[in-house]
PDB file of C-alpha atoms and ligand atoms in Angstrom:
ATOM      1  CA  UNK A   1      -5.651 -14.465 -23.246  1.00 63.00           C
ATOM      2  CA  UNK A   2      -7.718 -11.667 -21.415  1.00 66.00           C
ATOM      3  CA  UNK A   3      -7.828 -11.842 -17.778  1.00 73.00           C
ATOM      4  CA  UNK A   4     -11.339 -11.859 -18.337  1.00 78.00           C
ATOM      5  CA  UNK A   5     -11.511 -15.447 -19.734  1.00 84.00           C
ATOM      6  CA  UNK A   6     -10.958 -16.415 -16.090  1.00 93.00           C
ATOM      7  CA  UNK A   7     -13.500 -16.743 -13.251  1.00 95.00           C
ATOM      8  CA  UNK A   8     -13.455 -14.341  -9.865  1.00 97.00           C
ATOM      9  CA  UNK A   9     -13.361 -17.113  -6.970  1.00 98.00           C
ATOM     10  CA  UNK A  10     -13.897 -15.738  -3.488  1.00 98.00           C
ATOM     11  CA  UNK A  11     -13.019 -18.781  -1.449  1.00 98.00           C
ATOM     12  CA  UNK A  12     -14.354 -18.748   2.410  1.00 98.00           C
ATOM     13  CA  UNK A  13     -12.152 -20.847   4.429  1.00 98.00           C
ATOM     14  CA  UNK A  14     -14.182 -21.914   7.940  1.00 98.00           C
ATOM     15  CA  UNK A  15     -11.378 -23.357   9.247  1.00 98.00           C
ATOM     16  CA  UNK A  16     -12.167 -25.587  12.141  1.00 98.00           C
ATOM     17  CA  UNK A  17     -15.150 -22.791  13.284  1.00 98.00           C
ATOM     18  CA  UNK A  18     -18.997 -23.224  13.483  1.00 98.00           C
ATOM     19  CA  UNK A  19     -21.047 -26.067  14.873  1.00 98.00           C
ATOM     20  CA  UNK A  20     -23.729 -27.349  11.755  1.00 98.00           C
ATOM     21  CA  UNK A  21     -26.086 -25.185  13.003  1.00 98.00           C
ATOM     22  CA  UNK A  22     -24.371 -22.180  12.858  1.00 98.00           C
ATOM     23  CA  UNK A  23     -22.976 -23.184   9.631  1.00 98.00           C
ATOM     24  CA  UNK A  24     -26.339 -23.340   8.417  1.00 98.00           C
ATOM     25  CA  UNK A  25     -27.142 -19.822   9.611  1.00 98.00           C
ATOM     26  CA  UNK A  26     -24.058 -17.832   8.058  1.00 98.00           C
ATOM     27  CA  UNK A  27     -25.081 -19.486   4.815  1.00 98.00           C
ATOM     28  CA  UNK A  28     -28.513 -18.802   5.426  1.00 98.00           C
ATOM     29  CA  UNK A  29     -27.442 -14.665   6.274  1.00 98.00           C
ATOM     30  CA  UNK A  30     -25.104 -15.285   3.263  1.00 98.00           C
ATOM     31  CA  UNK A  31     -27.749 -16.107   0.672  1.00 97.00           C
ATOM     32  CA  UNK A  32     -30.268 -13.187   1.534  1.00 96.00           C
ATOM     33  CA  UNK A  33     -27.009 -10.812   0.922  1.00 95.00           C
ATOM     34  CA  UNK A  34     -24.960 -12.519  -2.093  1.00 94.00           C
ATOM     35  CA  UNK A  35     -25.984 -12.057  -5.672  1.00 89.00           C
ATOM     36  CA  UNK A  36     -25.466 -14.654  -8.142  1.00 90.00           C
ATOM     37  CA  UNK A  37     -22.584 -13.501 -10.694  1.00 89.00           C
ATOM     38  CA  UNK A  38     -21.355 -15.505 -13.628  1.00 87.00           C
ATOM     39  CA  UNK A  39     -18.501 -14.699 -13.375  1.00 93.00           C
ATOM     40  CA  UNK A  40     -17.720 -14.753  -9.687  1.00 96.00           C
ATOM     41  CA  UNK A  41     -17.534 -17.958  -7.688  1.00 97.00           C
ATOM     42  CA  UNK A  42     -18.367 -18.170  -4.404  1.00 98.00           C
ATOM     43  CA  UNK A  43     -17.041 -20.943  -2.609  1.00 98.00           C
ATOM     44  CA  UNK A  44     -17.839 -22.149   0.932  1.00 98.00           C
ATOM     45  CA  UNK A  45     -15.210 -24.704   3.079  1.00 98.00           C
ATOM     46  CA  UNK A  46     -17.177 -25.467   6.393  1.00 98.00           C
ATOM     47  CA  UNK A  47     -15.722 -27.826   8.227  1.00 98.00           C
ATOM     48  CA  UNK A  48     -16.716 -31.662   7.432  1.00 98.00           C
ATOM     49  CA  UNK A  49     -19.483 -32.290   9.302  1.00 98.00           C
ATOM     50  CA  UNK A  50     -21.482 -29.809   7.459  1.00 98.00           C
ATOM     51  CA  UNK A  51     -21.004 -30.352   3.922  1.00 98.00           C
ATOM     52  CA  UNK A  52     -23.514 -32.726   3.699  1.00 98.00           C
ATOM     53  CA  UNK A  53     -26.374 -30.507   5.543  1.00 98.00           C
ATOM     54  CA  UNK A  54     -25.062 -27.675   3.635  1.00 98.00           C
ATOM     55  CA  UNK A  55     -25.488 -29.693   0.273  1.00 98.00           C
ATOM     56  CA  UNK A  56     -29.103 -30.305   0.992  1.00 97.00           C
ATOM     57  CA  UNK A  57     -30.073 -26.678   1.772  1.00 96.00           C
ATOM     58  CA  UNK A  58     -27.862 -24.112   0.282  1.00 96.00           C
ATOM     59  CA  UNK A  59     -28.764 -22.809  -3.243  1.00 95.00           C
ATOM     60  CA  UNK A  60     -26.187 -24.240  -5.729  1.00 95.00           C
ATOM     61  CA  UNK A  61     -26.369 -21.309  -8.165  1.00 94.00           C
ATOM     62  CA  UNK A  62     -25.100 -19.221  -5.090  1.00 95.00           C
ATOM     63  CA  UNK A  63     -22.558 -21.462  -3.599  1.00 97.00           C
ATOM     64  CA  UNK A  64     -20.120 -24.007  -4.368  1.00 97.00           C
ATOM     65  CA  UNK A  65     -18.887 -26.404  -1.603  1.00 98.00           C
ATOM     66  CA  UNK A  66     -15.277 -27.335  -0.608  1.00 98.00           C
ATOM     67  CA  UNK A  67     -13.832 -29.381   1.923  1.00 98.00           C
ATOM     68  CA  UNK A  68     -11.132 -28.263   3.539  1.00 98.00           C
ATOM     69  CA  UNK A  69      -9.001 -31.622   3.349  1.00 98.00           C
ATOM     70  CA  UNK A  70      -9.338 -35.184   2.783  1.00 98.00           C
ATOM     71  CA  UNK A  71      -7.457 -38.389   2.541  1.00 98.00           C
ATOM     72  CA  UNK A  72      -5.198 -39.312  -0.630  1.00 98.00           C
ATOM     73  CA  UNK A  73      -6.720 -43.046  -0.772  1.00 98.00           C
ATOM     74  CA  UNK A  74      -9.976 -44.317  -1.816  1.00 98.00           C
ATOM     75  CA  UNK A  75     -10.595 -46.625   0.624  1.00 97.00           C
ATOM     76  CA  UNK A  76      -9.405 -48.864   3.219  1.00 98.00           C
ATOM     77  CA  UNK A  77      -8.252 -49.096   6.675  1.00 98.00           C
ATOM     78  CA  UNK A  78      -7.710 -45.609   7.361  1.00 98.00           C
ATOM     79  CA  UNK A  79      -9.230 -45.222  10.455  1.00 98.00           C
ATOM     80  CA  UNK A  80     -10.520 -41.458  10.863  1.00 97.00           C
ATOM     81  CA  UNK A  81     -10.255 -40.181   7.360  1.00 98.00           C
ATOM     82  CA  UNK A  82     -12.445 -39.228   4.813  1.00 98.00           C
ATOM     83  CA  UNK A  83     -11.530 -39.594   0.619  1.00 98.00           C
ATOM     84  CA  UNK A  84     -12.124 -37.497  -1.892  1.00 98.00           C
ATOM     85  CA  UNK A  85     -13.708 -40.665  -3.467  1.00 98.00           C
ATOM     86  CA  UNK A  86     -16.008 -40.481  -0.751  1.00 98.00           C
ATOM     87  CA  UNK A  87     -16.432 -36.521  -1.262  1.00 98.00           C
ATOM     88  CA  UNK A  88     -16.518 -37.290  -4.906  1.00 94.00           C
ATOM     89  CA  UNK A  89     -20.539 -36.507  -4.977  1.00 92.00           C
ATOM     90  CA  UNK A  90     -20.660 -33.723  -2.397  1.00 97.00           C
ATOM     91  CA  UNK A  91     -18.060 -31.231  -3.100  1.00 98.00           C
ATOM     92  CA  UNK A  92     -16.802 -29.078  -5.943  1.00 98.00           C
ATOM     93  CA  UNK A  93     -13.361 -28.169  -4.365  1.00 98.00           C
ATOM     94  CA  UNK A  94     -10.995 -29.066  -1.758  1.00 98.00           C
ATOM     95  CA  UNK A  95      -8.453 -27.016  -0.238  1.00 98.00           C
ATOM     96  CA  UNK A  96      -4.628 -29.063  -0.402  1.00 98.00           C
ATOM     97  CA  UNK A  97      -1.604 -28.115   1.305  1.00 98.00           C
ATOM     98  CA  UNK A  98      -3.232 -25.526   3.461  1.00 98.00           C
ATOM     99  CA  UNK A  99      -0.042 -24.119   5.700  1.00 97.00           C
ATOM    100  CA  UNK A 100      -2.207 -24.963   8.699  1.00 97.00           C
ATOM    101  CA  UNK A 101      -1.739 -28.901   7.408  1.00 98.00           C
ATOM    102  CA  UNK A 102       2.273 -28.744   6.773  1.00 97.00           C
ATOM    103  CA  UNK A 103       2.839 -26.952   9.282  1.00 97.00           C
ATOM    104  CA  UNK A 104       0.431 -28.568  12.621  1.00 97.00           C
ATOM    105  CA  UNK A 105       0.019 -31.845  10.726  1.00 97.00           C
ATOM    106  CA  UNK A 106       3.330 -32.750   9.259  1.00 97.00           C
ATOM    107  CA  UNK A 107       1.857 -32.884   5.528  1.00 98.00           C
ATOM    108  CA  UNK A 108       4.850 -33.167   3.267  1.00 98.00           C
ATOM    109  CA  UNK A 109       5.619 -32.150  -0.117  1.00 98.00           C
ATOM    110  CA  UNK A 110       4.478 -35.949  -1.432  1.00 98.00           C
ATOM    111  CA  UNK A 111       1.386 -35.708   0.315  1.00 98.00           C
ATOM    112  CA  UNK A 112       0.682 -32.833  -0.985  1.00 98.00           C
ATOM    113  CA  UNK A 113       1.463 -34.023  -4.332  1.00 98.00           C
ATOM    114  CA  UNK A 114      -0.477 -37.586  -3.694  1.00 98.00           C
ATOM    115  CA  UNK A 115      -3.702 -35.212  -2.373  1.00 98.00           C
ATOM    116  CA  UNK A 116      -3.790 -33.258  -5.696  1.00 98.00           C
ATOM    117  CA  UNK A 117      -3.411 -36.161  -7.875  1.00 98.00           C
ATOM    118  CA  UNK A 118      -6.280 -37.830  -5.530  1.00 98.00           C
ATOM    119  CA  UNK A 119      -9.048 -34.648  -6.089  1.00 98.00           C
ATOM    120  CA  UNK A 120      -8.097 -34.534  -9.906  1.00 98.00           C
ATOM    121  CA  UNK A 121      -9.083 -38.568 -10.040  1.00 97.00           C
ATOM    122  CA  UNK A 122     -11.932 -38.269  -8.306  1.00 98.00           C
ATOM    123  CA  UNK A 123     -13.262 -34.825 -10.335  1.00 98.00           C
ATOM    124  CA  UNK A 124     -12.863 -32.423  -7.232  1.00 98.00           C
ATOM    125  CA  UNK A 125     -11.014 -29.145  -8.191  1.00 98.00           C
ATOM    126  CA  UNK A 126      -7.910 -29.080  -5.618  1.00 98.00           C
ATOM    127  CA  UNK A 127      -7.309 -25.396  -4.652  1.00 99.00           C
ATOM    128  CA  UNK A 128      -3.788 -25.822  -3.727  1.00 98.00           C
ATOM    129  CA  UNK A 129      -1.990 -23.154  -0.929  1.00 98.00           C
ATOM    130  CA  UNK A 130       1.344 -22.554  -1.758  1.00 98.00           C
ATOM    131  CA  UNK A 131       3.585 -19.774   0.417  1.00 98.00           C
ATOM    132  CA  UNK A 132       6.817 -19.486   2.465  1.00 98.00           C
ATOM    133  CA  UNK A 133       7.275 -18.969   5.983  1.00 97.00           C
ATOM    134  CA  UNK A 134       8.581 -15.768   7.338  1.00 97.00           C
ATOM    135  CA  UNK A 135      11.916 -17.624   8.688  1.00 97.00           C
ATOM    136  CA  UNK A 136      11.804 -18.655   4.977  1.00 98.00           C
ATOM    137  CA  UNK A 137      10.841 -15.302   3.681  1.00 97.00           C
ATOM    138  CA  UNK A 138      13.504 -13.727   6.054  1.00 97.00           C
ATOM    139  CA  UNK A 139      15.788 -16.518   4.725  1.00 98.00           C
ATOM    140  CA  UNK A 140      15.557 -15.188   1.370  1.00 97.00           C
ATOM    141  CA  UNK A 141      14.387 -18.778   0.238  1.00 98.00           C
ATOM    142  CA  UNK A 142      11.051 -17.886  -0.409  1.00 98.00           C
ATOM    143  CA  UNK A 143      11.283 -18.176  -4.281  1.00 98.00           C
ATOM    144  CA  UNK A 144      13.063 -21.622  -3.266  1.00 98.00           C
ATOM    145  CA  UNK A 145       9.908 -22.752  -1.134  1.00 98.00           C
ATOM    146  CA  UNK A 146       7.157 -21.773  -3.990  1.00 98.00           C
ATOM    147  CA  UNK A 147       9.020 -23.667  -6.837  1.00 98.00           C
ATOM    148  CA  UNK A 148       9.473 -26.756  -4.655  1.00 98.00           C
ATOM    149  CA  UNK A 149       5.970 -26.608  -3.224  1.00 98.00           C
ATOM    150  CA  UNK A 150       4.108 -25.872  -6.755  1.00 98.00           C
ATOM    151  CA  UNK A 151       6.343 -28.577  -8.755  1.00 98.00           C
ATOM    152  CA  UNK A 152       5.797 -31.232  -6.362  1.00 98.00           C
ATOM    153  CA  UNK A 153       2.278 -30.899  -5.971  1.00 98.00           C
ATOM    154  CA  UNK A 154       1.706 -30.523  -9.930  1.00 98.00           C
ATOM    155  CA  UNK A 155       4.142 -33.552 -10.402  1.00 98.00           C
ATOM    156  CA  UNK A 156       1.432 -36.121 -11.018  1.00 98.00           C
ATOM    157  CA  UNK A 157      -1.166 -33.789 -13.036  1.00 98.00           C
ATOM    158  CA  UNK A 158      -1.671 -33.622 -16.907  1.00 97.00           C
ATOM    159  CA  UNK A 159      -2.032 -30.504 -18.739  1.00 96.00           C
ATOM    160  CA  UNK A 160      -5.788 -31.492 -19.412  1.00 95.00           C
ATOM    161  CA  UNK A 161      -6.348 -31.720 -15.505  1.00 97.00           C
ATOM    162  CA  UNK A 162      -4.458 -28.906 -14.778  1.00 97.00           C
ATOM    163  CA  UNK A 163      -8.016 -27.173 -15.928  1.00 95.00           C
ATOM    164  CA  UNK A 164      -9.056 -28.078 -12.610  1.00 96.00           C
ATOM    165  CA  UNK A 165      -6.346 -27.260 -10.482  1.00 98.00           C
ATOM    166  CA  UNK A 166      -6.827 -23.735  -8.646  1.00 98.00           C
ATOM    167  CA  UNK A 167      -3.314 -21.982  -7.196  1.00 98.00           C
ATOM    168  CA  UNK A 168      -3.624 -19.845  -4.255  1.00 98.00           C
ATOM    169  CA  UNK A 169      -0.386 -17.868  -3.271  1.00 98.00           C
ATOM    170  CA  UNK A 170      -0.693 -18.023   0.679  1.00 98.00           C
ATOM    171  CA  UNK A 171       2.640 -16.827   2.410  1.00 98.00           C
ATOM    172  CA  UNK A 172       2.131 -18.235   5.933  1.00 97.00           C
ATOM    173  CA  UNK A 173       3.450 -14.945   7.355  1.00 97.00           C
ATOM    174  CA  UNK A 174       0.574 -13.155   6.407  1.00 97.00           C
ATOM    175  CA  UNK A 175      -2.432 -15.493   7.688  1.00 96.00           C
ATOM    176  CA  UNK A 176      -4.100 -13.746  10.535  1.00 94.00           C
ATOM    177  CA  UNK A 177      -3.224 -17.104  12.812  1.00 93.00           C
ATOM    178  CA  UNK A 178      -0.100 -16.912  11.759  1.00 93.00           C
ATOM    179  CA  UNK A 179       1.915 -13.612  11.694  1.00 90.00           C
ATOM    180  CA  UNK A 180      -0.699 -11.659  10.172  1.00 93.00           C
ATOM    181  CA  UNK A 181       1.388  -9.579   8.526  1.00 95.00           C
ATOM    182  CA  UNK A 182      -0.717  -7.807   5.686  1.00 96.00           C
ATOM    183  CA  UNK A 183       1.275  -8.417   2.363  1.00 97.00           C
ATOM    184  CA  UNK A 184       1.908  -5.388  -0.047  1.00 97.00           C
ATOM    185  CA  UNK A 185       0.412  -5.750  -3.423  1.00 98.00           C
ATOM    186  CA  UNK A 186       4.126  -5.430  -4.987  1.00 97.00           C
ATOM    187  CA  UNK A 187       5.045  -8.803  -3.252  1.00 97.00           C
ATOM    188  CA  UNK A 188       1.555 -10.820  -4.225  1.00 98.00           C
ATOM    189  CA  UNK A 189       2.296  -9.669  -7.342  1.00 98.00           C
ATOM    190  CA  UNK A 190       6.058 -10.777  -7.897  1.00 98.00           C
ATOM    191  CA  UNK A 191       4.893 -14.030  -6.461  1.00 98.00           C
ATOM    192  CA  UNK A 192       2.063 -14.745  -8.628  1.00 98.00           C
ATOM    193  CA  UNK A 193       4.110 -13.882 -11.798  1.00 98.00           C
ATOM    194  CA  UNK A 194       6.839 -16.765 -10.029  1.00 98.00           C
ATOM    195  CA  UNK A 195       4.466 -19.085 -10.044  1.00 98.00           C
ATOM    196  CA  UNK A 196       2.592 -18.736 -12.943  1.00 98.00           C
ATOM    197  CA  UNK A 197       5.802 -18.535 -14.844  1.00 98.00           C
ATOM    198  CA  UNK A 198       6.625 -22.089 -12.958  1.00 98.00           C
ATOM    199  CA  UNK A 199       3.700 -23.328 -14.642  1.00 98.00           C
ATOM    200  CA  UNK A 200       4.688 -21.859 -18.297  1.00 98.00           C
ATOM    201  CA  UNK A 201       7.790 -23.789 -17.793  1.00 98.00           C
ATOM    202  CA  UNK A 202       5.580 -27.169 -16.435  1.00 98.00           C
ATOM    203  CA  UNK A 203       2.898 -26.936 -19.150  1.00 98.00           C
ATOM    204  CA  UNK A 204       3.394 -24.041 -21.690  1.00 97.00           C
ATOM    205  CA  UNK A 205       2.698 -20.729 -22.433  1.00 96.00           C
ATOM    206  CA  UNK A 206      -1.134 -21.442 -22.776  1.00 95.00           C
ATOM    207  CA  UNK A 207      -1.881 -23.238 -19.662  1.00 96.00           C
ATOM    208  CA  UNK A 208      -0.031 -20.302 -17.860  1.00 96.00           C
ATOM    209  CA  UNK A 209      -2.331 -17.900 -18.669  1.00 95.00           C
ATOM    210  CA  UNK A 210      -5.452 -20.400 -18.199  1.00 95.00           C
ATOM    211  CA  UNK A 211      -4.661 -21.701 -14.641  1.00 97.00           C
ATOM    212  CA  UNK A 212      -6.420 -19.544 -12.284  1.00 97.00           C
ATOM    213  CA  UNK A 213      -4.604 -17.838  -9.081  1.00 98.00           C
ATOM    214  CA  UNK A 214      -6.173 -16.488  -6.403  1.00 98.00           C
ATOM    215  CA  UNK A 215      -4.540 -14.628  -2.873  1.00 98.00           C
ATOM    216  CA  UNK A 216      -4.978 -15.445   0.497  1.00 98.00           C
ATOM    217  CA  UNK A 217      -3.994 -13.954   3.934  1.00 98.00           C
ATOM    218  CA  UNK A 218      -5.604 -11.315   6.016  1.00 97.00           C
ATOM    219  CA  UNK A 219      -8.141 -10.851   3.274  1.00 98.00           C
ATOM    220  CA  UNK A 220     -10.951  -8.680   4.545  1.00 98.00           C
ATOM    221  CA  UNK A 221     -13.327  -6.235   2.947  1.00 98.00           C
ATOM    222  CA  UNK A 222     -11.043  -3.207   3.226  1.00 97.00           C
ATOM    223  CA  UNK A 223      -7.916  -4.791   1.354  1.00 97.00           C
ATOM    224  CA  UNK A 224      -9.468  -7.047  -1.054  1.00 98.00           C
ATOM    225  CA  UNK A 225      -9.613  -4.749  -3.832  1.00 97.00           C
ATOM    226  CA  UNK A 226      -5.699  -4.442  -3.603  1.00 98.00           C
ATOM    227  CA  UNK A 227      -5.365  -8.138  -3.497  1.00 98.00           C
ATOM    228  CA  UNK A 228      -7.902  -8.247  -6.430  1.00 97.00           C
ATOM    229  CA  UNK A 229      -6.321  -5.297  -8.747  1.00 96.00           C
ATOM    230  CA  UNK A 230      -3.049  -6.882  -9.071  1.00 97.00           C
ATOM    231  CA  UNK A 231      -2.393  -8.681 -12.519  1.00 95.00           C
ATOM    232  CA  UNK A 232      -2.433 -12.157 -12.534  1.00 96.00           C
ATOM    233  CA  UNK A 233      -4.585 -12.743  -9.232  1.00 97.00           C
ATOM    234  CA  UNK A 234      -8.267 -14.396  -9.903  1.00 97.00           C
ATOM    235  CA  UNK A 235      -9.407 -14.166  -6.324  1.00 98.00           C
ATOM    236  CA  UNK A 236      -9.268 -14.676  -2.985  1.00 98.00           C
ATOM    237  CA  UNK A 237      -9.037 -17.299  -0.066  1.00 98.00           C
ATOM    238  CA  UNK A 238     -10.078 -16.180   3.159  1.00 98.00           C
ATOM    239  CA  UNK A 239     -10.160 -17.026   6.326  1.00 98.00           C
ATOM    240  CA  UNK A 240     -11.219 -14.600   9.447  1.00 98.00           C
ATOM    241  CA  UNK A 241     -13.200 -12.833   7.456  1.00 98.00           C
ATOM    242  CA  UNK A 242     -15.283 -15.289   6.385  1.00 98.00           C
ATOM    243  CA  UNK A 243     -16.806 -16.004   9.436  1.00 98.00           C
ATOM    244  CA  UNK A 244     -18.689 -12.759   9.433  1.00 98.00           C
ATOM    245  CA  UNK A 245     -21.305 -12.173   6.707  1.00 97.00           C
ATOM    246  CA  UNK A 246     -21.582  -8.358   6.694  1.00 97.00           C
ATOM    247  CA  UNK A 247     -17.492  -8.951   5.915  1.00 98.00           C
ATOM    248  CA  UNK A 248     -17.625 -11.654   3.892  1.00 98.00           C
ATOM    249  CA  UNK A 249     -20.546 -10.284   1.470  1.00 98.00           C
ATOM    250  CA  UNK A 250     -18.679  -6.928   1.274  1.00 97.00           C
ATOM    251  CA  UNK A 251     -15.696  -8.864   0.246  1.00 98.00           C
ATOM    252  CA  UNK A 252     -18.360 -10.451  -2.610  1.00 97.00           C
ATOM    253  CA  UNK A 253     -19.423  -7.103  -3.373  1.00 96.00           C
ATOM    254  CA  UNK A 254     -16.014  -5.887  -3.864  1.00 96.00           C
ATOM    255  CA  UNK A 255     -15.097  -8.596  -6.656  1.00 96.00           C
ATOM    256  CA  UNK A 256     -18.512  -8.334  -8.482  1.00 95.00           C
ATOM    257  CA  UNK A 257     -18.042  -4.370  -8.335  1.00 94.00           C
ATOM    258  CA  UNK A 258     -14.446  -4.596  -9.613  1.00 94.00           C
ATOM    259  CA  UNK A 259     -15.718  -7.576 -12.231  1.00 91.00           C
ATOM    260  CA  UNK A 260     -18.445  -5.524 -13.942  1.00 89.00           C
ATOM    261  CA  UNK A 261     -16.385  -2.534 -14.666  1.00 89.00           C
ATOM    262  CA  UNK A 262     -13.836  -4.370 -15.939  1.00 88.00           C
ATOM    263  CA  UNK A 263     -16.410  -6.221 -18.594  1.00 87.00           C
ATOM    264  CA  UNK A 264     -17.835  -2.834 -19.063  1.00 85.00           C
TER     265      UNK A 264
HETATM  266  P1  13P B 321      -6.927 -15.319   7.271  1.00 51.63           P
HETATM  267  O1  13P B 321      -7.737 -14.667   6.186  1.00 51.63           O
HETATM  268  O2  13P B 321      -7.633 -15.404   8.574  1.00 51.63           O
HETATM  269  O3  13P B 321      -5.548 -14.750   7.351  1.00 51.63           O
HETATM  270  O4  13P B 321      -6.735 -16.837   6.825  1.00 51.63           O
HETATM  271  C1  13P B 321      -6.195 -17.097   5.596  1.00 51.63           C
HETATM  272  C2  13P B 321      -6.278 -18.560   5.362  1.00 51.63           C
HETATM  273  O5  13P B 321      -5.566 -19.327   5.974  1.00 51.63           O
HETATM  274  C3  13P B 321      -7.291 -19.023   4.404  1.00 51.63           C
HETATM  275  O6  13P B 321      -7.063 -20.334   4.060  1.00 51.63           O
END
């Protein structure tokens, strides 16, 4: 299968950033600079209270939305939390497993897992972070940390729903709130190959090439192209950078210009 037969997702990760209102102006700047592209997704995760404004107003050929969590149950008495039943309607995507969510939040491997299974049921893609710590990576258990993390959280998914799963290789050592130190393309690359062989051994040689995996950590609109060049990586999750809409539409830029010369 060519490379080609997946899509370019540029994922913007808000974080816990931007009141509605100025949520509604970055994707207001973002619009007048972002072209629409086939072929390259662009995917917004404000924070919760504004997917539903953002729904209404935002141009859907432009923009997918994605929340940024949500809560493994349909219903009941979980005070606080939101389901992806509830999200069902409003959102495309929903980031699992973020390292900001293990790590500040306790979320274990199982939740992880129940989260995934929880999007796939209710028809929301789950773009699930996997990476190792740097005490891991200095450890030498990183390899250790992806196969546990990706096996667990595929445990409970069929190789028909894997179609909707999206991987992101996130080593927590190189988000900018993190460590922020900026991974070489060598290492994103060995990774990536790990895990996508981890899902030739889960679901075949097929479903390996088909499952899309994107990069995330430090991504900004100098480095993306690096992130973007190496085999095997369909995109990008970012964070900083996609607070700013001069960065995060040259980041946009950068995957459409890399995209059309390689359909050229
Ligand atoms: P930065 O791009 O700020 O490192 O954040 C990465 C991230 O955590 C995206 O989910």
């Amino acid at each position: 299968m060519n490379h080609l037969e997946r899509k370019t997702l540029i994922v913007g990760n808000w974080k816990m950033h931007l009141s509605v209102h100025q949520s509604s102006l970055l994707v207001h700047r973002l619009t007048e600079r972002i072209k629409v592209h086939r072929n390259v997704e662009v995917i917004l995760a404000p924070s919760m209270l504004a997917l539903q404004p953002l729904s209404l107003e935002m141009d859907h050929r432009r923009f997918q939305l994605c929340a940024q969590d949500a809560y493994p149950k349909d219903e009941g008495g979980y005070t606080g939390e939101v389901s992806f039943a509830m999200l069902g309607s409003l959102v495309q995507y929903c980031i699992v497993g973020h390292s900001a969510r293990r790590i500040y939040f306790g979320e274990t491997l199982e939740m992880v897992r129940d989260k995934v299974e929880a999007a796939v049921r209710n028809g929301i893609s789950p773009i699930v972070c996997i990476g190792e710590t740097k005490q891991d990576r200095d450890a030498g258990q990183s390899r250790q940390v992806i196969h546990d993390q990706l096996t667990t959280a595929l445990m409970n998914v069929t190789s028909r729903d894997l179609e909707k799963v999206v991987l992101v290789y996130e080593p927590v050592w190189a988000i900018s709130t993190f460590d922020g130190i900026i991974a070489k393309p060598d290492d994103v690359a060995k990774a990536v190959a790990y895990m996508r062989m981890q899902v030739r051994e889960l679901y075949g040689e097929r479903a390996a090439e088909k499952v899309s995996v994107l990069y995330g950590g430090s991504v900004n609109e100098h480095d993306v192209r690096s992130y973007l060049e190496v085999p095997g990586v369909d995109g990008a999750l970012v964070g900083a950078a996609s607070l700013n809409y001069h960065q995060f539409a040259a980041i946009v830029d950068e995957a459409y210009r890399i995209r059309i010369k390689a359909e050229a």
